[in-house]
Short mmCIF file of C-alpha atoms and ligand atoms in Angstrom, two decimals:
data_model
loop_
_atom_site.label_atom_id
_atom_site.label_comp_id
_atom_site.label_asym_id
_atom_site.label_seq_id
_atom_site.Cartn_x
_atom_site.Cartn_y
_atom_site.Cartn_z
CA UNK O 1 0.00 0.00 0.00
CA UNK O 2 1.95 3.28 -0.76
CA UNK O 3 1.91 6.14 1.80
CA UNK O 4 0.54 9.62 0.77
CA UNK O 5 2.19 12.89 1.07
CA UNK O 6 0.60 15.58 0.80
CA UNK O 7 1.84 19.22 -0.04
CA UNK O 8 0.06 22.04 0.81
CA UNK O 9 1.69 25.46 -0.41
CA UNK O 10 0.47 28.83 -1.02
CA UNK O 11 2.54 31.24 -2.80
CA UNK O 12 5.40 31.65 -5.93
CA UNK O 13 8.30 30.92 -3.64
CA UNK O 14 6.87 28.04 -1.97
CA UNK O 15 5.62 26.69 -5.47
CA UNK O 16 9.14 27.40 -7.12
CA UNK O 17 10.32 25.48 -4.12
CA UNK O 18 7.91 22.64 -3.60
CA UNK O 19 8.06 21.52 -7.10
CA UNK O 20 10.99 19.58 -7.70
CA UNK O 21 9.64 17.62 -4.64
CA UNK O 22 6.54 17.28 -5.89
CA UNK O 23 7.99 15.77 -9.10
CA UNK O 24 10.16 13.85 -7.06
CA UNK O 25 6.99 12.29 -5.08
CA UNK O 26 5.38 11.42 -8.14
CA UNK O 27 8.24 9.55 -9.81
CA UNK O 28 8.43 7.50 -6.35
CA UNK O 29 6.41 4.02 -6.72
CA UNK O 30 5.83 2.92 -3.32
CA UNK O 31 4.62 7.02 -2.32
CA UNK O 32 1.28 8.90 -3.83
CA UNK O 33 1.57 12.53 -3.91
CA UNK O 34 -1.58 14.92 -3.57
CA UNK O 35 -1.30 18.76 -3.94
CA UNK O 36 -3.14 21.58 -2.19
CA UNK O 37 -2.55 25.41 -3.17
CA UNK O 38 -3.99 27.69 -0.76
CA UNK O 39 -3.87 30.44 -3.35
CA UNK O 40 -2.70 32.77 -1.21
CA UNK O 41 -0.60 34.30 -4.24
CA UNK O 42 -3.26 33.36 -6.82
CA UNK O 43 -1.51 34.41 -10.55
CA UNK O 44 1.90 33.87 -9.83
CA UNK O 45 1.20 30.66 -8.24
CA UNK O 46 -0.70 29.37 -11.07
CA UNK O 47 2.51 30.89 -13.63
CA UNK O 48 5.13 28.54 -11.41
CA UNK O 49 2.75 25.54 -11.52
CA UNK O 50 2.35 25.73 -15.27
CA UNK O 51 6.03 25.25 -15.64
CA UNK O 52 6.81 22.42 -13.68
CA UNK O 53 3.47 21.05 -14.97
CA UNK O 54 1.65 20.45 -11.66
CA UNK O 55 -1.83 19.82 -11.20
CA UNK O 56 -3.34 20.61 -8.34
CA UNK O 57 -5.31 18.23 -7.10
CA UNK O 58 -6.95 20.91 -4.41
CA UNK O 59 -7.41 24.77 -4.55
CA UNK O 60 -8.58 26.16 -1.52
CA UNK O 61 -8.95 29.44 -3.48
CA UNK O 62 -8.31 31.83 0.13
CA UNK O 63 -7.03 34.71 -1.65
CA UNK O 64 -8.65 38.32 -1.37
CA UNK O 65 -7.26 41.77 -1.94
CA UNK O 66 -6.46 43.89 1.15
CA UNK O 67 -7.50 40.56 3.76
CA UNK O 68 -5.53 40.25 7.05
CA UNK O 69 -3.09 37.94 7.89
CA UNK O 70 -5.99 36.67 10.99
CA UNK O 71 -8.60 36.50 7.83
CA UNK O 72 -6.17 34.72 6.04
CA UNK O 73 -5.15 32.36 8.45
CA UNK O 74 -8.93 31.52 9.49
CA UNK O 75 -9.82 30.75 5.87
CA UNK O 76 -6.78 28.35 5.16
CA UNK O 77 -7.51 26.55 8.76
CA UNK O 78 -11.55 26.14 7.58
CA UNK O 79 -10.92 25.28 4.38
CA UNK O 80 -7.86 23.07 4.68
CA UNK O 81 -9.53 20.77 7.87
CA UNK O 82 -12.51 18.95 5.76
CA UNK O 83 -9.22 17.63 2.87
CA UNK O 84 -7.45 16.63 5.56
CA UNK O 85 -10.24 14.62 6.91
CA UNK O 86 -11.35 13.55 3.24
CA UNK O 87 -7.72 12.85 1.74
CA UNK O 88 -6.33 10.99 5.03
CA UNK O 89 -2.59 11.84 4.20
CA UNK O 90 0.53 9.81 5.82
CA UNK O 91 1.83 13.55 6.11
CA UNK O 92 1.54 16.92 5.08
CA UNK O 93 4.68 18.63 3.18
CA UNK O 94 4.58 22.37 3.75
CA UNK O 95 7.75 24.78 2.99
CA UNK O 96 9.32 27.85 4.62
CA UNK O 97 7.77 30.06 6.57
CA UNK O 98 4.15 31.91 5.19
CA UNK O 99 0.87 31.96 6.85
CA UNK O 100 -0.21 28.85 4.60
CA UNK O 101 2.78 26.83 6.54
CA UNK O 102 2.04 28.24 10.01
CA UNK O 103 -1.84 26.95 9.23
CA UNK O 104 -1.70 24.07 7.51
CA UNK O 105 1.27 22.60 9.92
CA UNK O 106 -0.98 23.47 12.72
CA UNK O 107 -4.02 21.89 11.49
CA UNK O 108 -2.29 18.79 10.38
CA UNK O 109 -0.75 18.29 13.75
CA UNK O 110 -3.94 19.04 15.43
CA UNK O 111 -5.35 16.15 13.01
CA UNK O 112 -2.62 13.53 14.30
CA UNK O 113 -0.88 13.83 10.74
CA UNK O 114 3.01 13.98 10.95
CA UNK O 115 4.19 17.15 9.28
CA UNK O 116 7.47 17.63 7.22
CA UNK O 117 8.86 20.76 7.10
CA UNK O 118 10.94 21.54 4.35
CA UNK O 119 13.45 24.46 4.46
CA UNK O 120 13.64 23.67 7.50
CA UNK O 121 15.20 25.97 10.65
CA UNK O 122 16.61 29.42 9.03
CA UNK O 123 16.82 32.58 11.71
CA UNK O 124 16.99 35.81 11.87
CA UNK O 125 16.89 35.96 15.52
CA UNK O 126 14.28 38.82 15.06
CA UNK O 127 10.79 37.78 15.77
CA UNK O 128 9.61 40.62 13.94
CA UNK O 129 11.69 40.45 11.13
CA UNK O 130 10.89 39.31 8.54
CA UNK O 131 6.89 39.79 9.67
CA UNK O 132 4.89 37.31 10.18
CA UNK O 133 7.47 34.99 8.74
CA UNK O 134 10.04 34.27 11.27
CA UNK O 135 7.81 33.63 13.85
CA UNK O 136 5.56 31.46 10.92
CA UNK O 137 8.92 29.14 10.67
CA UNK O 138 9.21 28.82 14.59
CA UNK O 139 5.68 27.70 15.15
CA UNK O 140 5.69 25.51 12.61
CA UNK O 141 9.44 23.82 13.74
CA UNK O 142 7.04 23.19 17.06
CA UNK O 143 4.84 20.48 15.41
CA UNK O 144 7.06 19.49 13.04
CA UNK O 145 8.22 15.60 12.52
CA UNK O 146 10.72 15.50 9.86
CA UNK O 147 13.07 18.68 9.51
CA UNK O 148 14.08 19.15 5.96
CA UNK O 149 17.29 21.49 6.63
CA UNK O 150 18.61 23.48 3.61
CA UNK O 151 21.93 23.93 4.64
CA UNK O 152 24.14 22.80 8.20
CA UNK O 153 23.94 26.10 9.55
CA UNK O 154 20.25 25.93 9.33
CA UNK O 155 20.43 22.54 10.88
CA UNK O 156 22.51 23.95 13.89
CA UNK O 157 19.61 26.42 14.60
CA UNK O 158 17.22 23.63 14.91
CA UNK O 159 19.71 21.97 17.28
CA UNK O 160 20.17 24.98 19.39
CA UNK O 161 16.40 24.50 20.06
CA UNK O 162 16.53 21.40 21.07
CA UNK O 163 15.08 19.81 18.03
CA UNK O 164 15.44 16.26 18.17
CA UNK O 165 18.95 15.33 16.07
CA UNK O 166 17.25 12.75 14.67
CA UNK O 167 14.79 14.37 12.96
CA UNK O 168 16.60 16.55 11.42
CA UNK O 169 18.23 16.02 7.99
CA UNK O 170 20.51 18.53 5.75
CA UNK O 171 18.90 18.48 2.33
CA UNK O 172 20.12 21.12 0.52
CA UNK O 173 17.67 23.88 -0.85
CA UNK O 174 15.23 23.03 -3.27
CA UNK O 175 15.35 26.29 -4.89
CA UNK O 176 18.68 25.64 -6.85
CA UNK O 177 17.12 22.03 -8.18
CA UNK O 178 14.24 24.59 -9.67
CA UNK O 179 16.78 26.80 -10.78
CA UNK O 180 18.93 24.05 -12.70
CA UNK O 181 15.92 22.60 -14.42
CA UNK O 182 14.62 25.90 -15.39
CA UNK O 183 17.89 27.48 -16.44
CA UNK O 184 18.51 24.05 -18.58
CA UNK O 185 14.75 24.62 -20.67
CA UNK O 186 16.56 28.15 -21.58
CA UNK O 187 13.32 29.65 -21.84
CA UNK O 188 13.06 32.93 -24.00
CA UNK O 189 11.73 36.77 -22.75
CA UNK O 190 7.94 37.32 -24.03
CA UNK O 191 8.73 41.00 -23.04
CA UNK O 192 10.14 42.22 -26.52
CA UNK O 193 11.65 44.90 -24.47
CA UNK O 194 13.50 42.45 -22.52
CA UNK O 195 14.41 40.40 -25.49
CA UNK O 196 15.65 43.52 -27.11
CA UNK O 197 17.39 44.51 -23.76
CA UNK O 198 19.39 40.91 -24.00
CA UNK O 199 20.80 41.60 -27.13
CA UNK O 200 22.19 45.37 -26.61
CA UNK O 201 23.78 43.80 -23.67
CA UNK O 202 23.74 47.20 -21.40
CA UNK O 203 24.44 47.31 -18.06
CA UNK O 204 21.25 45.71 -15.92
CA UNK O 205 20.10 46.59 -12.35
CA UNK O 206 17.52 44.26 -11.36
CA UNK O 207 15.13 44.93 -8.08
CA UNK O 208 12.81 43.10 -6.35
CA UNK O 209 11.01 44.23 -3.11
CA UNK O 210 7.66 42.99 -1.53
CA UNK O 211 8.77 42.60 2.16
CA UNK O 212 6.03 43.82 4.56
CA UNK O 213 8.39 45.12 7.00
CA UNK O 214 9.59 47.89 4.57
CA UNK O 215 5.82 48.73 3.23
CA UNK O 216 5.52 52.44 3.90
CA UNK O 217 7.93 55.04 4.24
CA UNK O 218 11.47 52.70 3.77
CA UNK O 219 9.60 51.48 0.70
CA UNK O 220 9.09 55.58 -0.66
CA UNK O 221 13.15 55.58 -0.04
CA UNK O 222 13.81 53.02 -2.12
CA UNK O 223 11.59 54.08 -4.90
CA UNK O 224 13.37 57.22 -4.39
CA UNK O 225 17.07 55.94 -4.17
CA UNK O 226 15.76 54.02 -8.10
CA UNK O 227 14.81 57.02 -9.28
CA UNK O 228 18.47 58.62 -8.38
CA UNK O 229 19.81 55.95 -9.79
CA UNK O 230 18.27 55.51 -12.84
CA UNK O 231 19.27 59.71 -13.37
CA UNK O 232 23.03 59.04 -12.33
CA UNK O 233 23.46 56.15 -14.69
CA UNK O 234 21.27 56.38 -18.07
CA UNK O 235 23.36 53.68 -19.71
CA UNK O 236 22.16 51.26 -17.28
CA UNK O 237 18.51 50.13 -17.13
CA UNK O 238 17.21 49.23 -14.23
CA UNK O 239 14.60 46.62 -14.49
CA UNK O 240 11.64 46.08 -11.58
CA UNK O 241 9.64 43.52 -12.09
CA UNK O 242 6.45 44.92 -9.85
CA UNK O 243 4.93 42.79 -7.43
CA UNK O 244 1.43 42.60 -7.89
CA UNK O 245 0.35 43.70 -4.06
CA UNK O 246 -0.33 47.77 -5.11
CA UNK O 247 0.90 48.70 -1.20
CA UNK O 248 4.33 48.12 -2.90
CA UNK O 249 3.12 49.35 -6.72
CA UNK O 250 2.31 52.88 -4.81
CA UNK O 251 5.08 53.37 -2.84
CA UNK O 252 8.03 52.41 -5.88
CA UNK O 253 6.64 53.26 -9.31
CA UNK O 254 5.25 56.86 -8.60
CA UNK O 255 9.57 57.94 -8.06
CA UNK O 256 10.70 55.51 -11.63
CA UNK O 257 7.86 56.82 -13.75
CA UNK O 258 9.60 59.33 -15.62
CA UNK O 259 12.97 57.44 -16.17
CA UNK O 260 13.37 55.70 -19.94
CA UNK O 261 15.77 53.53 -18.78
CA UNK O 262 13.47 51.76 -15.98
CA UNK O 263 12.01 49.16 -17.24
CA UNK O 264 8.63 47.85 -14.88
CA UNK O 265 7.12 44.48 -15.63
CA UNK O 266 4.27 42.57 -14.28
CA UNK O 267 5.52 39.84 -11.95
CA UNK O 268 7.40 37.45 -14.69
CA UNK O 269 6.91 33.70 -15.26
CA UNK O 270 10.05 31.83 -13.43
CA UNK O 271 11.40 30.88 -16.93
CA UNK O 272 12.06 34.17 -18.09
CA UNK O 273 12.95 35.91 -14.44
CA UNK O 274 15.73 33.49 -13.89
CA UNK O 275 16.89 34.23 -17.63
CA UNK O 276 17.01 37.88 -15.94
CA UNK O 277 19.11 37.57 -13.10
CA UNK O 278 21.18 35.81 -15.35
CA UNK O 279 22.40 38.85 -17.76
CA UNK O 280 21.96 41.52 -14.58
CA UNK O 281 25.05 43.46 -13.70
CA UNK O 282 24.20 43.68 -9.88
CA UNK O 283 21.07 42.35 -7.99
CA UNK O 284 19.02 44.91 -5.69
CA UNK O 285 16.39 42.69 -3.42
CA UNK O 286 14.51 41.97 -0.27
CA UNK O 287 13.37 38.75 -1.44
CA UNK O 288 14.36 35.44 0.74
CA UNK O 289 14.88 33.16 -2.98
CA UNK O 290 16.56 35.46 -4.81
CA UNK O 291 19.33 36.02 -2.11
CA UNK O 292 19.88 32.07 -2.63
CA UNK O 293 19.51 31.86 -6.34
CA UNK O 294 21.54 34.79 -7.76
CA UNK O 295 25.18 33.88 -5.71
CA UNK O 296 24.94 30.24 -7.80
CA UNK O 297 24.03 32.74 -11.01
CA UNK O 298 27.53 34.44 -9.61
CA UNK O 299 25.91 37.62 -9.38
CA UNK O 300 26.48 40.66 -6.50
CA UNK O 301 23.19 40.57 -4.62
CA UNK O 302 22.51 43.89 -2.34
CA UNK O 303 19.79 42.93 0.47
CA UNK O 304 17.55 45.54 1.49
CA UNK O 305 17.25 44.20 4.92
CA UNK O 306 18.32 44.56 7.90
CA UNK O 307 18.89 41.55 9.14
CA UNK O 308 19.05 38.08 7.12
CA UNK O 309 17.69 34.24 7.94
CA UNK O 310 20.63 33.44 5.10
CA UNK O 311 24.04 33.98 6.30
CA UNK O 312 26.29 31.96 3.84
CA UNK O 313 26.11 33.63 0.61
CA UNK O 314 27.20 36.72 3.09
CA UNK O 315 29.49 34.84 4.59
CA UNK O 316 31.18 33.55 1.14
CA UNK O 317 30.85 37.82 0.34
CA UNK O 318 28.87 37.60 -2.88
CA UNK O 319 25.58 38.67 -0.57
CA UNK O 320 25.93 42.03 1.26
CA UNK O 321 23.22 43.30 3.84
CA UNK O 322 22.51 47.45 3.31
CA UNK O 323 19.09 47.89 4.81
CA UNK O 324 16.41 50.29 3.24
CA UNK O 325 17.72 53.72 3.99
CA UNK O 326 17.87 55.69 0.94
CA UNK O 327 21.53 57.28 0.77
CA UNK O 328 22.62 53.50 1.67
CA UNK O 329 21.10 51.96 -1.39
CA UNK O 330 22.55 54.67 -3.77
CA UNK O 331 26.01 54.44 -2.40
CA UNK O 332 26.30 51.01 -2.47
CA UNK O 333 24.30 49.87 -5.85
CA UNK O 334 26.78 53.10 -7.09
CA UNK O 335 30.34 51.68 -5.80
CA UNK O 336 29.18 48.26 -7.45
CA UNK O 337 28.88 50.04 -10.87
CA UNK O 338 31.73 52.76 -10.18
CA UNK O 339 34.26 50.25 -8.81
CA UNK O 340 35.40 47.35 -11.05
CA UNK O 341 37.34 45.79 -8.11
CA UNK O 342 34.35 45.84 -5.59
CA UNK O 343 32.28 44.30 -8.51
CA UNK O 344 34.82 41.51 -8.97
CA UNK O 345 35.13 40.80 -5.51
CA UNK O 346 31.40 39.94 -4.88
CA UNK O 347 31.02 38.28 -8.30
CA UNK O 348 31.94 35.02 -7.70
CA UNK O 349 29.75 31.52 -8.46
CA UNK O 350 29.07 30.30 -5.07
CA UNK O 351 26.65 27.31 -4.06
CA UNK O 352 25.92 27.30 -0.16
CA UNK O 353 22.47 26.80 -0.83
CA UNK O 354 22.45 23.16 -2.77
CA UNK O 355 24.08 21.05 -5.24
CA UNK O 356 20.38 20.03 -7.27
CA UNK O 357 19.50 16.86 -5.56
CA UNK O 358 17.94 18.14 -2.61
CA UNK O 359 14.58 17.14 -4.01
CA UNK O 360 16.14 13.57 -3.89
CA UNK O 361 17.54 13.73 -0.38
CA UNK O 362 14.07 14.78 0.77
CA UNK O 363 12.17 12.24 -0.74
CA UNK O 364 14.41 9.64 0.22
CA UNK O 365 14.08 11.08 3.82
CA UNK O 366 9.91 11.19 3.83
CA UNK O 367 10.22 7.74 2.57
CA UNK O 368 12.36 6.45 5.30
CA UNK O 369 10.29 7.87 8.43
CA UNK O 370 7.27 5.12 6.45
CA UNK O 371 10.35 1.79 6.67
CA UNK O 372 10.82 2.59 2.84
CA UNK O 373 14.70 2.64 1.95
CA UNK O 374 16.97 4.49 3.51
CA UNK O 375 17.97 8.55 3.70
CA UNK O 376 21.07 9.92 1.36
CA UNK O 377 23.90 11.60 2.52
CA UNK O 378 23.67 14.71 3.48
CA UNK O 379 24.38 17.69 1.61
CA UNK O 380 27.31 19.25 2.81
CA UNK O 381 28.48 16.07 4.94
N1 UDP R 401 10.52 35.39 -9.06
C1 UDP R 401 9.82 35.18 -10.24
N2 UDP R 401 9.35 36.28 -10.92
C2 UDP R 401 9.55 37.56 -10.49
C3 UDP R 401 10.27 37.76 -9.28
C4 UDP R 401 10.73 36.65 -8.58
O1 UDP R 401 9.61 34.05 -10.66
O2 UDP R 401 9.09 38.49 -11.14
C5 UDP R 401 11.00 34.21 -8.31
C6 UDP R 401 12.44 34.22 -7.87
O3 UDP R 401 13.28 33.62 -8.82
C7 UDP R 401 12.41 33.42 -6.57
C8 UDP R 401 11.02 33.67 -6.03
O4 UDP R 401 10.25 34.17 -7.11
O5 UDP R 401 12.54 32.03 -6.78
C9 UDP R 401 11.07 34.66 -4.91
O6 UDP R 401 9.81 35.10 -4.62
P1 UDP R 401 9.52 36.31 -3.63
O7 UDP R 401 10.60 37.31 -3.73
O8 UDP R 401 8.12 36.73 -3.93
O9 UDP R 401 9.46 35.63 -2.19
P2 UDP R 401 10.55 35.30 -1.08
O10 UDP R 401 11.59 34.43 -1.69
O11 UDP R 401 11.07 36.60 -0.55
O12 UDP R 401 9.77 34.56 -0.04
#
């Protein structure tokens, strides 16, 4: 009788980073897996499941524009309890650290079902930073069974805390097993201006920013600080892919506007955004993937952040931490562009994150807790 897994996830990043495990459960014989979106991103979830052609087999459909993170957690606890009861899993698979983790680990666990958390034990040390998601990730380590650890150093956290050693297994991130088989389908730009961008082969600043914590006036900075930017160096282009949430649309685009050389897109497919950071000359983000993706793409990445839950790609000095503050992100995007030497120095192909086969090592890890096989080595061992 084969054991079901299922994976409940709820947004791009955790679909980007649930799929090569989903894939991975599929291809297993003696292991079913069933897949529930939350929809708590709803288009750019959809965009990431198209690619790694995933069905899924549930959509609790929770998302709404401008609903709290209480509303939100309310609906994905209602809506999630009667699948659990219907689908009778072996475990539920959930990954990082959103409110569709924190809720659907809880209301596993408070259904008996064993839950395995993959990317499992980063810190910040800041409870409210990043908001809600650090504290998502420590409530959900609390009713967690199997701890699917990215990296050792995220393992040692989970030690720290008394997690039980044996539950706790180094996978590597799934992200850069996305990355590889994306990369490999060398998918081409829809954007024609991004296609034409790719061939003039100009200097590229790309920035990404969503994080809650900076909604507001840190936000206005950096909109400002890209609009400075985009004046001091017209040969460049600075490309912003817009998140779709318009907190973040209102406090950034009203500053670029006027500039020829930004360039704002809608949120782009996977395919084409890791195609991006591929030809960018520095990387300007707040996002949690991207800081793990672009060091393996051996590009600079400048975090606007104060404080990080991924230390090695700083610690290997091709990630640097500068916050939000406005003359901060000028200087520093500027010495990078200015300063051949400081360019060099941060450019370099590192992979902290994962070798690719951290899909593999997680599967073969659910599949051991159930008596089937045994667990890989782990990454980094
Ligand atoms: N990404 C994408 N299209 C975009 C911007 C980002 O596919 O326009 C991908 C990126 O490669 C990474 C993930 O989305 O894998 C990061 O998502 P996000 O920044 O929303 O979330 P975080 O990683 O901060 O949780």
């Amino acid at each position: 009788m084969s054991r079901r897994v299922m994976t409940v996830y709820g947004t791009r990043p955790e679909a980007i980073k649930v799929a090569p495990v989903v894939r991975a459960l599929e291809k297993h014989s003696e292991l079913e897996s069933v897949t529930v979106v939350t929809g708590q991103h709803r288009e750019m979830l959809d965009q990431v499941n198209a690619i790694f052609g995933i069905t899924p087999d549930h959509d609790l459909d929770v998302f709404a524009h401008g609903q709290t993170l209480n509303g939100l957690m309310a609906k994905v606890f209602g809506r999630l309890d009667p699948v659990l009861v219907d689908e009778q899993p072996d475990a539920v698979l959930v990954q990082g650290d959103t409110s569709t983790v924190a809720a659907a680990s809880i209301a596993a666990f408070y259904r008996g079902i064993p839950v395995v958390h993959l990317e499992a034990g980063l810190r910040s040390g800041d409870i409210h930073s990043p908001f809600p998601e650090e504290a998502n990730r420590r409530l959900t380590s609390q009713v967690t069974a199997l701890h699917l650890a990215p990296t050792p150093t995220s393992r040692e956290n989970l030690l720290r805390e008394a997690t039980d050693p044996g539950t706790v297994v180094v996978t590597g991130n799934t992200v850069i097993d996305a990355l590889l088989h994306t990369v490999e389908q060398d998918i081409p730009f829809t954007d024609d201006r991004l296609a034409r961008l790719e061939k003039e082969g100009r200097p590229l600043l790309l920035v990404t920013t969503h994080r809650r914590e900076s909604w507001g006036g840190a936000m206005e900075g950096v909109g400002r600080a890209l609009g400075r930017l985009a004046a001091a160096y017209p040969d460049t282009t600075v490309v912003l892919p817009a998140h779709r949430n318009p907190i973040v649309r209102e406090a950034i685009l009203p500053h670029v506007k006027s500039y020829e050389n930004v360039l704002v897109t809608e949120p782009m497919a996977y395919g084409e955004f890791t195609r991006l950071m591929a030809l960018a000359t520095v990387v300007l983000t707040d996002s949690g993937g991207v800081q793990e993706e672009a060091p393996s793409l051996g590009k600079p990445v400048l975090v606007m952040r104060e404080n990080t839950e991924r230390p090695e790609a700083v610690d290997a000095g091709t990630v640097r931490l500068i916050g939000t503050d406005e003359e901060r992100v000028v200087e520093e995007v500027s010495r990078l562009f200015d300063v051949e030497s400081a360019h060099r120095a941060m450019a370099n192909a590192v992979n902290p994150y994962g070798d690719g086969k951290a899909a593999a090592r997680s599967v073969a890890a659910i599949a051991a807790t159930f008596g089937l096989g045994e667990r890989l080595p782990d990454f980094g061992s």
